[in-house]
Tab-separated table of C-alpha atoms in Angstrom:
chain	number	residue	atom	x	y	z
A	1	MET	CA	-7.680	-1.283	-24.499
A	2	THR	CA	-11.374	-2.084	-24.855
A	3	THR	CA	-13.960	-1.847	-22.101
A	4	ASP	CA	-14.386	-5.597	-22.450
A	5	ALA	CA	-10.713	-6.230	-21.706
A	6	ILE	CA	-10.868	-3.972	-18.624
A	7	THR	CA	-13.892	-5.882	-17.350
A	8	ARG	CA	-12.262	-9.256	-17.982
A	9	ALA	CA	-9.093	-8.220	-16.139
A	10	ALA	CA	-11.122	-6.907	-13.219
A	11	ASP	CA	-13.248	-10.078	-13.158
A	12	ARG	CA	-10.111	-12.236	-13.046
A	13	LEU	CA	-8.677	-10.357	-10.052
A	14	ALA	CA	-12.044	-10.233	-8.295
A	15	ARG	CA	-12.371	-14.020	-8.677
A	16	ALA	CA	-9.027	-14.536	-6.912
A	17	HIS	CA	-10.187	-12.288	-4.069
A	18	GLU	CA	-13.470	-14.165	-3.702
A	19	ASP	CA	-12.083	-17.696	-4.103
A	20	GLY	CA	-8.807	-17.227	-2.308
A	21	VAL	CA	-6.932	-18.779	-5.210
A	22	PRO	CA	-4.297	-16.706	-7.105
A	23	VAL	CA	-4.818	-16.349	-10.842
A	24	ALA	CA	-2.727	-15.843	-13.948
A	25	PRO	CA	-1.251	-12.380	-14.615
A	26	VAL	CA	-3.519	-9.862	-16.357
A	27	ARG	CA	-0.877	-8.505	-18.715
A	28	ASP	CA	-2.409	-10.554	-21.527
A	29	LEU	CA	-5.319	-8.123	-21.233
A	30	VAL	CA	-3.639	-4.967	-19.902
A	31	THR	CA	-1.290	-3.208	-22.315
A	32	ASP	CA	-0.047	-0.125	-20.471
A	33	VAL	CA	-0.117	1.789	-17.165
A	34	ALA	CA	-3.254	3.780	-18.066
A	35	ASP	CA	-5.082	0.509	-18.772
A	36	ALA	CA	-3.872	-0.967	-15.475
A	37	TYR	CA	-5.222	1.998	-13.533
A	38	ALA	CA	-8.523	1.649	-15.432
A	39	VAL	CA	-8.763	-1.929	-14.081
A	40	GLN	CA	-7.908	-0.694	-10.553
A	41	GLU	CA	-10.557	2.017	-10.851
A	42	ARG	CA	-13.137	-0.553	-12.023
A	43	LEU	CA	-12.419	-2.657	-8.946
A	44	THR	CA	-12.606	0.463	-6.760
A	45	GLU	CA	-15.991	1.397	-8.154
A	46	ARG	CA	-17.245	-2.136	-7.424
A	47	ALA	CA	-15.920	-2.010	-3.868
A	48	LEU	CA	-17.602	1.345	-3.173
A	49	ALA	CA	-20.872	0.104	-4.693
A	50	ALA	CA	-20.669	-2.892	-2.354
A	51	GLY	CA	-20.490	-0.550	0.659
A	52	ARG	CA	-16.750	-0.620	1.377
A	53	ARG	CA	-15.348	2.702	2.681
A	54	LEU	CA	-12.326	4.392	1.112
A	55	VAL	CA	-10.026	5.657	3.890
A	56	GLY	CA	-6.726	6.379	2.194
A	57	ARG	CA	-4.073	5.329	-0.287
A	58	LYS	CA	-0.832	3.401	-0.375
A	59	ILE	CA	2.252	4.360	-2.352
A	60	GLY	CA	4.285	1.576	-3.909
A	61	LEU	CA	7.505	1.288	-5.882
A	62	THR	CA	9.226	4.004	-3.867
A	63	SER	CA	12.534	2.088	-3.802
A	64	ALA	CA	14.998	2.945	-6.543
A	65	ALA	CA	16.100	-0.693	-6.683
A	66	VAL	CA	12.553	-1.973	-7.187
A	67	GLN	CA	11.904	0.694	-9.797
A	68	ARG	CA	14.971	-0.471	-11.727
A	69	GLN	CA	13.800	-4.062	-11.426
A	70	LEU	CA	10.432	-3.229	-13.004
A	71	GLY	CA	11.832	-0.735	-15.468
A	72	VAL	CA	9.928	2.294	-14.177
A	73	ASP	CA	10.918	5.768	-12.934
A	74	SER	CA	7.965	6.674	-10.711
A	75	PRO	CA	5.909	5.141	-7.875
A	76	ASP	CA	2.424	3.684	-8.131
A	77	PHE	CA	-0.577	3.847	-5.832
A	78	GLY	CA	-3.483	1.769	-4.550
A	79	MET	CA	-6.610	2.218	-2.457
A	80	LEU	CA	-6.997	1.656	1.306
A	81	PHE	CA	-10.425	0.572	2.469
A	82	ALA	CA	-11.619	0.478	6.087
A	83	ASP	CA	-11.865	-3.317	6.096
A	84	MET	CA	-8.148	-3.538	5.288
A	85	ALA	CA	-7.132	-1.805	8.562
A	86	VAL	CA	-5.952	-4.127	11.377
A	87	PRO	CA	-5.551	-2.929	14.982
A	88	ASP	CA	-2.020	-2.865	16.333
A	89	GLY	CA	-1.124	-6.427	17.389
A	90	ALA	CA	-4.480	-8.008	16.357
A	91	GLU	CA	-4.237	-11.346	14.554
A	92	ILE	CA	-4.581	-11.407	10.799
A	93	PRO	CA	-6.498	-14.536	9.764
A	94	VAL	CA	-4.874	-17.130	7.527
A	95	GLY	CA	-5.945	-16.467	3.980
A	96	ALA	CA	-6.905	-12.813	4.560
A	97	VAL	CA	-4.048	-11.839	2.199
A	98	LEU	CA	-2.927	-14.069	-0.640
A	99	GLN	CA	0.798	-14.809	-0.700
A	100	PRO	CA	1.495	-12.300	2.053
A	101	ARG	CA	4.665	-10.299	2.631
A	102	ALA	CA	5.282	-7.399	4.982
A	103	GLU	CA	7.112	-4.082	4.909
A	104	ALA	CA	7.567	-1.304	7.426
A	105	GLU	CA	6.505	2.218	6.486
A	106	ILE	CA	5.752	5.714	7.769
A	107	ALA	CA	2.070	6.549	7.610
A	108	LEU	CA	0.543	10.032	7.485
A	109	VAL	CA	-2.994	10.851	8.639
A	110	LEU	CA	-4.500	14.050	7.191
A	111	GLU	CA	-6.637	16.712	8.808
A	112	HIS	CA	-7.101	18.805	5.643
A	113	ASP	CA	-7.907	18.042	2.018
A	114	LEU	CA	-5.148	18.174	-0.590
A	115	THR	CA	-6.906	19.357	-3.759
A	116	HIS	CA	-4.488	21.729	-5.479
A	117	GLU	CA	-3.218	20.922	-8.964
A	118	ARG	CA	0.348	21.175	-7.615
A	119	HIS	CA	1.089	21.034	-3.901
A	120	THR	CA	3.970	22.595	-2.039
A	121	ALA	CA	5.758	21.192	0.978
A	122	ALA	CA	3.982	23.845	3.064
A	123	ASP	CA	0.596	22.563	1.829
A	124	LEU	CA	1.546	19.111	3.002
A	125	PHE	CA	2.842	20.331	6.392
A	126	ARG	CA	-0.489	22.056	7.036
A	127	ALA	CA	-2.497	19.036	5.923
A	128	VAL	CA	-0.831	16.317	8.035
A	129	ALA	CA	-2.323	15.822	11.451
A	130	TYR	CA	0.092	13.190	12.702
A	131	VAL	CA	2.545	10.448	11.758
A	132	VAL	CA	2.581	6.802	12.876
A	133	PRO	CA	4.707	3.738	12.125
A	134	ALA	CA	2.949	1.195	9.988
A	135	ILE	CA	3.279	-2.339	8.648
A	136	GLU	CA	1.743	-2.974	5.236
A	137	ILE	CA	0.870	-6.584	4.463
A	138	VAL	CA	1.252	-6.734	0.750
A	139	GLY	CA	-0.140	-9.638	-1.203
A	140	SER	CA	-0.691	-10.640	-4.795
A	141	ARG	CA	-3.708	-12.146	-6.411
A	142	ILE	CA	-1.329	-13.051	-9.250
A	143	ARG	CA	-0.056	-16.629	-9.008
A	144	ASP	CA	3.536	-17.009	-7.690
A	145	TRP	CA	4.015	-13.239	-7.567
A	146	ASP	CA	4.597	-13.400	-11.341
A	147	ILE	CA	4.041	-9.680	-11.733
A	148	GLN	CA	5.054	-6.906	-14.042
A	149	LEU	CA	4.159	-3.250	-13.520
A	150	VAL	CA	0.698	-3.463	-15.047
A	151	ASP	CA	-0.187	-6.550	-12.978
A	152	THR	CA	0.576	-4.927	-9.638
A	153	ILE	CA	-1.195	-1.636	-10.528
A	154	ALA	CA	-4.302	-3.464	-11.651
A	155	ASP	CA	-4.173	-5.545	-8.466
A	156	ASN	CA	-4.533	-2.409	-6.285
A	157	ALA	CA	-0.734	-2.034	-6.060
A	158	SER	CA	-0.614	-5.455	-4.353
A	159	CYS	CA	-2.089	-4.098	-1.109
A	160	GLY	CA	-3.722	-6.536	1.335
A	161	ARG	CA	-3.945	-5.228	4.914
A	162	TYR	CA	-2.206	-2.575	6.993
A	163	VAL	CA	-1.479	-1.960	10.692
A	164	LEU	CA	-0.923	1.485	12.249
A	165	GLY	CA	0.980	2.083	15.435
A	166	GLY	CA	-1.092	3.174	18.394
A	167	THR	CA	0.685	6.410	19.402
A	168	PRO	CA	0.177	9.273	16.909
A	169	VAL	CA	3.042	11.768	16.699
A	170	PRO	CA	2.327	15.303	15.439
A	171	LEU	CA	4.376	16.028	12.317
A	172	VAL	CA	6.098	18.976	14.019
A	173	ARG	CA	7.486	16.571	16.682
A	174	ALA	CA	8.319	13.673	14.340
A	175	GLY	CA	11.868	14.849	13.642
A	176	ASP	CA	13.714	14.275	10.415
A	177	LEU	CA	11.722	11.545	8.651
A	178	ARG	CA	14.449	11.219	6.010
A	179	ALA	CA	16.954	10.095	8.631
A	180	ALA	CA	14.539	8.036	10.749
A	181	GLY	CA	15.929	4.541	11.160
A	182	MET	CA	13.699	1.451	10.958
A	183	VAL	CA	14.225	-2.026	12.326
A	184	MET	CA	11.745	-4.888	11.835
A	185	GLU	CA	11.994	-8.107	13.783
A	186	ARG	CA	10.300	-11.492	13.648
A	187	ARG	CA	10.033	-12.757	17.213
A	188	GLY	CA	13.171	-10.881	18.157
A	189	GLU	CA	15.185	-11.734	15.009
A	190	GLN	CA	16.058	-8.756	12.832
A	191	VAL	CA	14.625	-9.273	9.319
A	192	SER	CA	14.592	-5.787	7.716
A	193	THR	CA	16.286	-2.443	8.270
A	194	GLY	CA	16.236	0.902	6.509
A	195	THR	CA	15.630	4.624	6.805
A	196	GLY	CA	13.176	7.181	5.561
A	197	ALA	CA	15.583	8.078	2.750
A	198	ALA	CA	14.807	4.713	1.134
A	199	CYS	CA	11.294	6.000	0.405
A	200	LEU	CA	11.783	8.160	-2.682
A	201	GLY	CA	14.513	10.098	-0.829
A	202	HIS	CA	12.010	11.259	1.828
A	203	PRO	CA	8.554	9.969	2.797
A	204	LEU	CA	7.102	13.487	2.288
A	205	HIS	CA	8.414	13.471	-1.279
A	206	ALA	CA	6.342	10.387	-1.898
A	207	ALA	CA	3.292	12.009	-0.318
A	208	LEU	CA	3.612	15.084	-2.515
A	209	TRP	CA	3.829	12.907	-5.601
A	210	LEU	CA	0.679	11.110	-4.528
A	211	ALA	CA	-1.292	14.265	-3.697
A	212	ASP	CA	-0.590	15.772	-7.162
A	213	THR	CA	-1.271	12.506	-8.979
A	214	LEU	CA	-4.601	11.901	-7.249
A	215	VAL	CA	-5.894	15.342	-8.158
A	216	ARG	CA	-5.162	14.598	-11.804
A	217	VAL	CA	-7.096	11.302	-11.675
A	218	GLY	CA	-10.058	12.823	-9.836
A	219	ARG	CA	-9.716	11.107	-6.442
A	220	PRO	CA	-7.879	13.708	-4.287
A	221	LEU	CA	-6.796	13.048	-0.749
A	222	ARG	CA	-9.279	14.169	1.896
A	223	ALA	CA	-9.219	15.036	5.589
A	224	GLY	CA	-9.052	11.834	7.620
A	225	ASP	CA	-7.278	9.843	4.905
A	226	THR	CA	-4.341	7.591	5.767
A	227	VAL	CA	-1.336	7.576	3.446
A	228	LEU	CA	1.139	4.711	3.536
A	229	THR	CA	4.193	6.414	2.089
A	230	GLY	CA	6.255	3.407	1.055
A	231	ALA	CA	8.685	0.818	2.313
A	232	LEU	CA	11.727	1.845	4.406
A	233	GLY	CA	13.448	-1.487	3.985
A	234	PRO	CA	13.260	-4.875	2.214
A	235	MET	CA	9.934	-6.709	2.031
A	236	VAL	CA	9.696	-9.802	4.269
A	237	PRO	CA	7.783	-13.040	3.536
A	238	VAL	CA	5.415	-14.088	6.308
A	239	ALA	CA	3.891	-17.367	7.387
A	240	PRO	CA	1.090	-18.403	9.753
A	241	GLY	CA	2.118	-17.854	13.364
A	242	ASP	CA	4.627	-15.098	12.593
A	243	VAL	CA	4.756	-11.950	14.722
A	244	LEU	CA	6.485	-8.933	13.230
A	245	GLU	CA	7.373	-5.776	15.108
A	246	ALA	CA	8.743	-2.630	13.454
A	247	ARG	CA	10.297	0.273	15.309
A	248	ILE	CA	10.890	3.617	13.628
A	249	GLU	CA	13.084	6.217	15.242
A	250	GLY	CA	11.004	9.012	16.766
A	251	LEU	CA	7.685	7.294	16.070
A	252	GLY	CA	7.663	4.191	18.222
A	253	GLY	CA	6.631	0.692	17.243
A	254	VAL	CA	3.893	-1.301	15.534
A	255	ARG	CA	3.140	-5.023	15.606
A	256	ALA	CA	1.558	-7.359	13.079
A	257	ALA	CA	0.526	-10.869	14.189
A	258	PHE	CA	-0.502	-13.676	11.827
A	259	ALA	CA	-2.843	-16.393	13.040
A	260	ARG	CA	-1.656	-19.971	13.038
A	261	GLU	CA	-3.229	-22.464	10.677
A	262	GLU	CA	-5.846	-24.618	12.336
A	263	GLU	CA	-4.858	-28.235	12.793
A	264	ARG	CA	-6.859	-30.619	10.708
């Protein structure tokens, strides 16, 4: 893939972000996973140059079913910036995320860097300060969610906004995250259920994969970073006015509210 093609793909996705209008897929320009991450990195560099602050990462494609659907055998990752964080229960403006959907996850917040070439479970235990429930609002700058693997990777793993629960739980008190049950409701109606095992077998397995991968690409996880470890249940479409609440066993709840469209 040429530098020109990387730039053109990044420009196309940036235009969708700026204009609020989804664009055609970028797979006409992006030929493989390495190229897709090159586009993501180009957009990350632009964001940092514009003054945005990198505060963590998200892990995607942690569901075996979704991996089969896209024909892959490993997760992907995207960047979390400070302006993507939404306080628990605060309204998310209409248009803040293109074609939004939501999924409930377990989030880790680190107190130590993870910079080894290969991390052990003990390295991760020492590095995690606490665990919180989270709702990730995924979105696609690709029109009609017409995505293949390279499209979602280039588009920052389809990440839009995220909400963290307000009561941190130390990892040593979080219980068995593999068995932790999740229920997400829309105004009291159950819309998604799952457990920690749906996330690559265990949310900490996903975090270990991420830590090792990020060292190889030169952007290791640092103290203070937030890690969204991956969906515990099916993704849910959202509309203006929706209120979603997810509860995860042992971790408490988190709420995402979507502003109503203004009447014209």
